[in-house]
Coordinates of C-alpha atoms and ligand atoms in Angstrom, one line a residue:
X152 CA 10.4 -7.2 -38.5
X153 CA 9.7 -4.3 -36.3
X154 CA 12.3 -3.7 -33.6
X155 CA 11.5 -4.8 -30.1
X156 CA 11.0 -1.9 -27.3
X157 CA 13.8 -1.3 -25.2
X158 CA 12.8 -1.7 -21.5
X159 CA 15.0 -0.9 -18.2
X160 CA 13.6 -2.8 -15.1
X161 CA 14.8 -1.8 -11.8
X162 CA 14.5 -5.2 -10.1
X163 CA 13.4 -8.8 -10.9
X164 CA 10.0 -9.4 -11.2
X165 CA 7.7 -12.9 -10.9
X166 CA 9.1 -15.7 -13.3
X167 CA 5.9 -15.2 -15.6
X168 CA 6.3 -11.6 -16.0
X169 CA 10.2 -12.1 -16.8
X170 CA 9.4 -14.4 -19.6
X171 CA 6.8 -11.9 -21.0
X172 CA 9.3 -9.0 -20.9
X173 CA 12.2 -11.6 -22.5
X174 CA 9.8 -12.5 -25.0
X175 CA 8.5 -8.9 -25.8
X176 CA 11.4 -6.4 -25.5
X177 CA 14.9 -5.9 -25.4
X178 CA 15.7 -5.7 -21.7
X179 CA 18.4 -4.5 -19.4
X180 CA 17.7 -4.9 -15.9
X181 CA 19.2 -4.4 -12.1
X182 CA 19.9 -8.3 -11.4
X183 CA 20.8 -7.4 -7.6
X184 CA 18.3 -7.9 -5.0
X185 CA 18.5 -4.3 -4.0
X186 CA 17.0 -0.7 -4.3
X187 CA 18.9 1.2 -7.1
X188 CA 20.6 4.4 -6.4
X189 CA 19.3 7.5 -8.5
X190 CA 22.6 7.4 -10.3
X191 CA 22.1 3.8 -11.6
X192 CA 18.6 4.4 -12.6
X193 CA 19.8 7.5 -14.5
X194 CA 22.5 5.2 -16.1
X195 CA 20.0 2.5 -16.8
X196 CA 17.6 4.5 -18.9
X197 CA 20.1 5.8 -21.1
X198 CA 18.9 4.7 -24.7
X199 CA 15.7 2.8 -23.7
X200 CA 12.0 3.5 -24.7
X201 CA 10.4 2.4 -21.4
X202 CA 11.1 2.4 -17.4
X203 CA 9.7 -0.5 -15.6
X204 CA 10.2 0.5 -11.9
X205 CA 8.9 -0.1 -8.1
X206 CA 7.3 1.6 -5.4
X207 CA 10.9 1.8 -3.8
X208 CA 12.3 4.2 -6.7
X209 CA 11.9 7.7 -6.6
X210 CA 11.4 8.9 -10.0
X211 CA 11.6 12.8 -10.1
X212 CA 12.0 15.2 -12.9
X213 CA 16.1 14.9 -12.9
X214 CA 15.5 11.1 -14.0
X215 CA 12.9 12.0 -16.5
X216 CA 15.2 14.5 -18.0
X217 CA 18.2 12.3 -18.0
X218 CA 16.5 10.5 -21.1
X219 CA 14.1 12.8 -23.0
X220 CA 13.0 9.9 -25.3
X221 CA 11.7 7.9 -22.8
X222 CA 8.1 7.1 -23.5
X223 CA 6.8 5.6 -20.4
X224 CA 7.3 5.2 -16.5
X225 CA 5.5 2.0 -15.5
X226 CA 5.3 1.6 -11.9
X227 CA 4.6 -2.3 -10.5
X228 CA 2.2 -0.7 -8.0
X229 CA -1.0 0.7 -7.5
X230 CA 0.5 3.4 -5.4
X231 CA 2.5 6.0 -7.4
X232 CA 3.4 8.5 -4.8
X233 CA 7.1 7.7 -5.4
X234 CA 6.7 9.4 -8.9
X235 CA 6.6 13.2 -9.5
X236 CA 3.5 12.5 -11.7
X237 CA 3.0 16.4 -12.0
X238 CA 6.8 16.5 -13.8
X239 CA 5.8 13.3 -15.6
X240 CA 2.5 15.0 -17.0
X241 CA 4.4 18.4 -17.9
X242 CA 6.9 16.3 -20.2
X243 CA 3.7 14.5 -21.6
X244 CA 5.2 11.4 -20.2
X245 CA 2.8 8.8 -19.4
X246 CA 2.9 7.1 -15.8
X247 CA 0.9 3.9 -15.3
X248 CA 0.3 1.7 -12.1
X249 CA -1.4 -1.4 -11.2
X250 CA -4.9 -1.2 -10.0
X251 CA -7.5 -3.9 -9.2
X252 CA -5.4 -7.0 -9.3
X253 CA -4.2 -6.5 -5.7
X254 CA -7.3 -5.3 -3.8
X255 CA -8.5 -8.8 -2.5
X256 CA -4.9 -9.5 -1.4
X257 CA -4.3 -6.3 0.3
X258 CA -7.7 -6.6 1.9
X259 CA -6.9 -9.8 3.3
X260 CA -3.6 -8.5 4.7
X261 CA -5.1 -5.8 6.6
X262 CA -7.8 -8.3 8.3
X263 CA -4.5 -10.5 8.9
X264 CA -3.1 -7.5 11.0
X265 CA -6.3 -6.5 12.2
X266 CA -6.8 -9.9 13.5
X267 CA -3.6 -10.3 14.7
X268 CA -3.4 -7.1 16.7
X269 CA -6.9 -7.7 18.1
X270 CA -6.2 -11.5 19.4
X271 CA -2.4 -10.7 19.9
X272 CA -1.6 -13.6 17.9
X273 CA 2.3 -12.4 17.5
X274 CA 2.7 -11.3 21.1
X275 CA 1.5 -15.0 21.9
X276 CA 4.0 -16.3 19.0
X277 CA 6.8 -14.7 20.8
X278 CA 5.9 -16.0 24.3
X279 CA 5.9 -19.4 23.1
X280 CA 9.0 -19.0 21.0
X281 CA 11.2 -17.8 23.8
X282 CA 9.9 -20.7 25.9
X283 CA 8.3 -18.4 28.4
X284 CA 5.0 -20.1 28.3
X285 CA 4.1 -22.1 31.3
X286 CA 0.6 -23.1 30.2
X287 CA -3.0 -21.9 29.7
X288 CA -4.1 -19.0 32.2
X289 CA -7.6 -17.4 32.5
X290 CA -6.1 -13.7 32.3
X291 CA -3.4 -14.6 29.5
X292 CA -3.0 -12.2 26.7
X293 CA -6.8 -11.3 26.5
X294 CA -7.4 -9.7 23.3
X295 CA -10.7 -7.8 22.1
X296 CA -13.3 -9.4 20.3
X297 CA -13.5 -8.7 16.6
X298 CA -17.3 -10.0 15.7
X299 CA -19.8 -7.7 16.4
X300 CA -17.1 -4.5 16.7
X301 CA -17.2 -1.4 14.6
X302 CA -14.9 -1.3 11.6
X303 CA -14.1 2.4 10.4
X304 CA -12.7 2.7 7.0
X305 CA -10.6 5.9 6.1
X306 CA -11.1 6.1 2.4
X307 CA -13.5 4.2 0.4
X308 CA -11.8 3.0 -2.9
X309 CA -11.5 -0.6 -4.1
X310 CA -9.4 -2.0 -0.9
X311 CA -11.6 -0.4 1.7
X312 CA -14.9 -1.9 0.0
X313 CA -13.0 -5.4 0.0
X314 CA -12.4 -4.7 3.7
X315 CA -16.3 -4.0 4.3
X316 CA -17.3 -7.1 2.4
X317 CA -15.4 -9.2 4.9
X318 CA -16.4 -7.2 7.8
X319 CA -20.1 -8.4 7.2
X320 CA -19.1 -12.1 7.8
X321 CA -17.8 -10.6 11.2
X322 CA -21.5 -9.0 12.0
X323 CA -19.6 -5.8 12.1
X324 CA -21.1 -2.3 11.9
X325 CA -19.2 -0.8 9.2
X326 CA -18.5 3.1 8.9
X327 CA -16.6 4.9 6.4
X328 CA -15.3 8.5 5.7
X329 CA -14.2 9.5 2.3
X330 CA -13.7 12.8 0.5
X331 CA -16.8 11.9 -1.7
X332 CA -19.8 10.2 -0.2
X333 CA -21.0 7.1 -2.0
X334 CA -24.3 7.0 -3.6
X335 CA -26.8 5.7 -1.1
X336 CA -27.6 2.9 -3.0
X337 CA -24.0 2.0 -3.0
X338 CA -24.0 2.6 0.7
X339 CA -26.8 -0.1 1.3
X340 CA -25.0 -2.5 -0.8
X341 CA -21.7 -2.4 1.2
X342 CA -23.7 -2.2 4.5
X343 CA -21.6 0.7 5.3
X344 CA -22.5 4.2 6.9
X345 CA -20.9 7.3 6.0
X346 CA -19.8 9.7 9.1
X347 CA -17.3 12.6 9.1
X348 CA -13.6 11.7 10.0
X349 CA -14.2 13.0 13.8
X350 CA -16.9 10.9 14.3
X351 CA -15.5 7.8 12.6
X352 CA -12.2 8.3 15.1
X353 CA -14.4 8.1 18.1
X354 CA -16.9 5.2 17.3
X355 CA -14.5 3.0 15.6
X356 CA -13.1 -0.6 17.4
X357 CA -10.8 -0.9 14.5
X358 CA -9.7 1.8 12.1
X359 CA -8.2 1.0 8.8
X360 CA -6.6 3.4 6.7
X361 CA -7.3 3.1 2.8
X362 CA -6.1 6.5 1.2
X363 CA -3.3 7.1 -1.3
X364 CA -0.4 9.4 0.0
X365 CA -0.9 12.9 -1.2
X366 CA 0.0 16.1 0.2
X367 CA -3.7 16.1 1.8
X368 CA -3.3 12.8 3.6
X369 CA 0.3 13.3 5.0
X370 CA -0.1 12.6 8.7
X371 CA -4.1 12.4 8.3
X372 CA -3.4 10.5 11.5
X373 CA -1.7 12.4 14.1
X374 CA -1.6 13.1 17.8
X375 CA -5.0 14.9 17.8
X376 CA -6.6 12.2 15.9
X377 CA -5.4 9.8 17.6
X378 CA -6.4 11.3 20.9
X379 CA -10.0 11.0 19.7
X380 CA -10.0 7.3 19.0
X381 CA -11.3 4.7 22.0
X382 CA -8.4 3.5 24.3
X383 CA -9.5 0.3 23.2
X384 CA -9.0 0.9 19.5
X385 CA -6.8 -0.7 17.1
X386 CA -5.2 1.0 14.0
X387 CA -4.6 -0.7 10.6
X388 CA -2.4 0.6 8.2
X389 CA -1.6 -1.2 4.8
X390 CA -1.8 2.4 2.8
X391 CA 1.1 4.6 3.0
X392 CA 3.4 5.2 6.2
X393 CA 3.1 8.6 6.0
X394 CA -0.5 8.8 6.2
X395 CA 0.4 8.4 10.0
X396 CA 2.6 10.6 11.9
X397 CA 4.5 7.7 13.3
X398 CA 6.3 9.3 16.4
X399 CA 2.6 10.4 17.5
X400 CA 1.5 6.8 17.1
X401 CA 4.2 5.4 19.1
X402 CA 3.2 7.9 21.8
X403 CA -0.4 6.8 21.5
X404 CA 0.9 3.3 21.8
X405 CA 3.1 3.8 24.7
X406 CA 0.7 6.0 26.7
X407 CA -2.4 3.6 26.2
X408 CA -4.2 6.4 24.0
X409 CA -5.0 3.5 21.7
X410 CA -4.8 -0.2 22.3
X411 CA -2.9 -1.4 19.4
X412 CA -1.8 -1.1 16.0
X413 CA -1.1 -3.4 12.9
X414 CA 1.1 -1.8 10.3
X415 CA 2.4 -2.9 7.2
X416 CA 4.0 0.3 6.1
X417 CA 5.9 2.9 7.7
X418 CA 6.9 6.5 7.4
X419 CA 10.5 6.2 6.4
X420 CA 10.4 2.7 5.1
X421 CA 12.3 0.4 5.6
X422 CA 13.3 2.3 8.7
X423 CA 11.0 2.2 11.7
X424 CA 10.6 4.5 14.5
X425 CA 13.1 2.5 17.1
X426 CA 10.2 2.2 19.5
X427 CA 8.2 0.1 17.1
X428 CA 10.6 -2.8 17.4
X429 CA 10.3 -3.1 21.0
X430 CA 6.7 -2.3 21.7
X431 CA 4.4 -5.4 22.3
X432 CA 0.8 -3.9 21.3
X433 CA 1.9 -3.3 17.5
X434 CA 1.9 -6.0 14.9
X435 CA 4.7 -4.8 12.4
X436 CA 4.8 -6.6 8.8
X437 CA 7.3 -5.7 6.1
X438 CA 5.1 -4.1 3.4
X439 CA 3.5 -7.4 2.3
X440 CA 0.0 -6.0 1.3
X441 CA 0.4 -7.4 -2.2
X442 CA 2.5 -10.2 -1.5
X443 CA 1.4 -13.4 -3.0
X444 CA 2.7 -15.2 -5.6
X445 CA -0.7 -14.8 -7.8
X446 CA -0.8 -11.1 -7.0
X447 CA 2.3 -10.1 -7.8
X448 CA 2.4 -12.0 -11.2
X449 CA -0.7 -9.8 -12.1
X450 CA 0.9 -7.0 -11.3
X451 CA 4.1 -7.8 -12.8
X452 CA 2.1 -8.7 -16.2
X453 CA -0.2 -5.5 -15.7
X454 CA 2.9 -3.4 -15.5
X455 CA 4.8 -4.9 -18.2
X456 CA 1.8 -4.8 -20.5
X457 CA 1.5 -0.9 -19.7
X458 CA 5.0 -0.4 -20.5
X459 CA 4.9 -2.3 -23.6
X460 CA 1.8 -0.6 -25.1
X461 CA 3.4 3.2 -24.5
X462 CA 6.8 2.1 -25.9
X463 CA 4.7 0.7 -29.1
X464 CA 3.1 4.2 -29.2
X465 CA -0.6 2.7 -28.1
X466 CA -2.3 4.2 -25.0
X467 CA -1.5 2.0 -22.0
X468 CA -4.5 0.4 -20.1
X469 CA -3.8 2.0 -16.7
X470 CA -2.8 5.5 -17.0
X471 CA -2.5 7.8 -13.9
X472 CA -2.1 10.6 -16.1
X473 CA -4.7 10.5 -18.8
X474 CA -4.8 14.2 -19.6
X475 CA -1.7 13.9 -21.5
X476 CA -3.6 12.0 -24.3
X477 CA -6.1 14.9 -24.7
Ligands
DGY123 C1 1.0 -1.0 -4.0 O1 1.0 -1.4 -5.0 O2 1.1 0.3 -3.8 C2 1.4 -1.9 -2.7 O3 1.7 -1.1 -1.5 C3 2.5 -2.9 -3.0 O4 2.2 -3.7 -2.0

């Protein structure tokens, strides 16, 4: 019988994934419901073949060098900005992610935030719960119409496309900006028009961010960009916090440069700019984009299978640095 691969897992995953891992590998793991310190990850990966980690774990070259026999870093997320991929590639170490399985779920969340911010649902919830609601009023908590509005998509990957699909049902004009423009036929299918970023900022009623965090996209939306937006506009971020300059966003929300925001991610997660706890015109969610039982299970199984494949010496399905196999 061939030996089972040894895997270190940084935090418990959904039950189906845990069964898969217990069945297929020799598993060691963090059993506490908290993010591990770097030193604990280093201790955890001693003598193992694979590291199965989360977007909350920063995986740098020191960690990679702490176990030169490590065969893979498998991330339980589609985003992989928490991993120094260049360092991994230099060490011929495969890095994997979980694309595709969380697309619809994350688009649903972006829509939930958009609708909440537009129709002031959370503000209304606070009004009711604090027993401050004295009954219906013609001018009470008036929001913005979503139907017939203009949706601006920053980025046009899988999640942005899922956003566009939903916007068709709301009779919206769909604009997008992306590094590379889609084929005309593709744009027609999506019902989306390409515009430059500046135009997207000025024309959108709802601006939703769908770009990966890279050095180029850090603070892509800052004071200058926010100033170009409509004063009635709503910004939605389910991508990564540092894509937005959070302090500039706070100022824009305080001064009415834009009307509101729906945020699932933050620049210094889990900390928020203190003002965001107080502002009424922002909906704040705790990074719930992919948080459904079904999706987290699919992500877990995908990450586990990526990890197992690489540990067994086969090419994992969802490589982010495929060049190491060339
Ligand atoms: C991801 O997978 O990158 C998401 O942010 C998880 O919710």
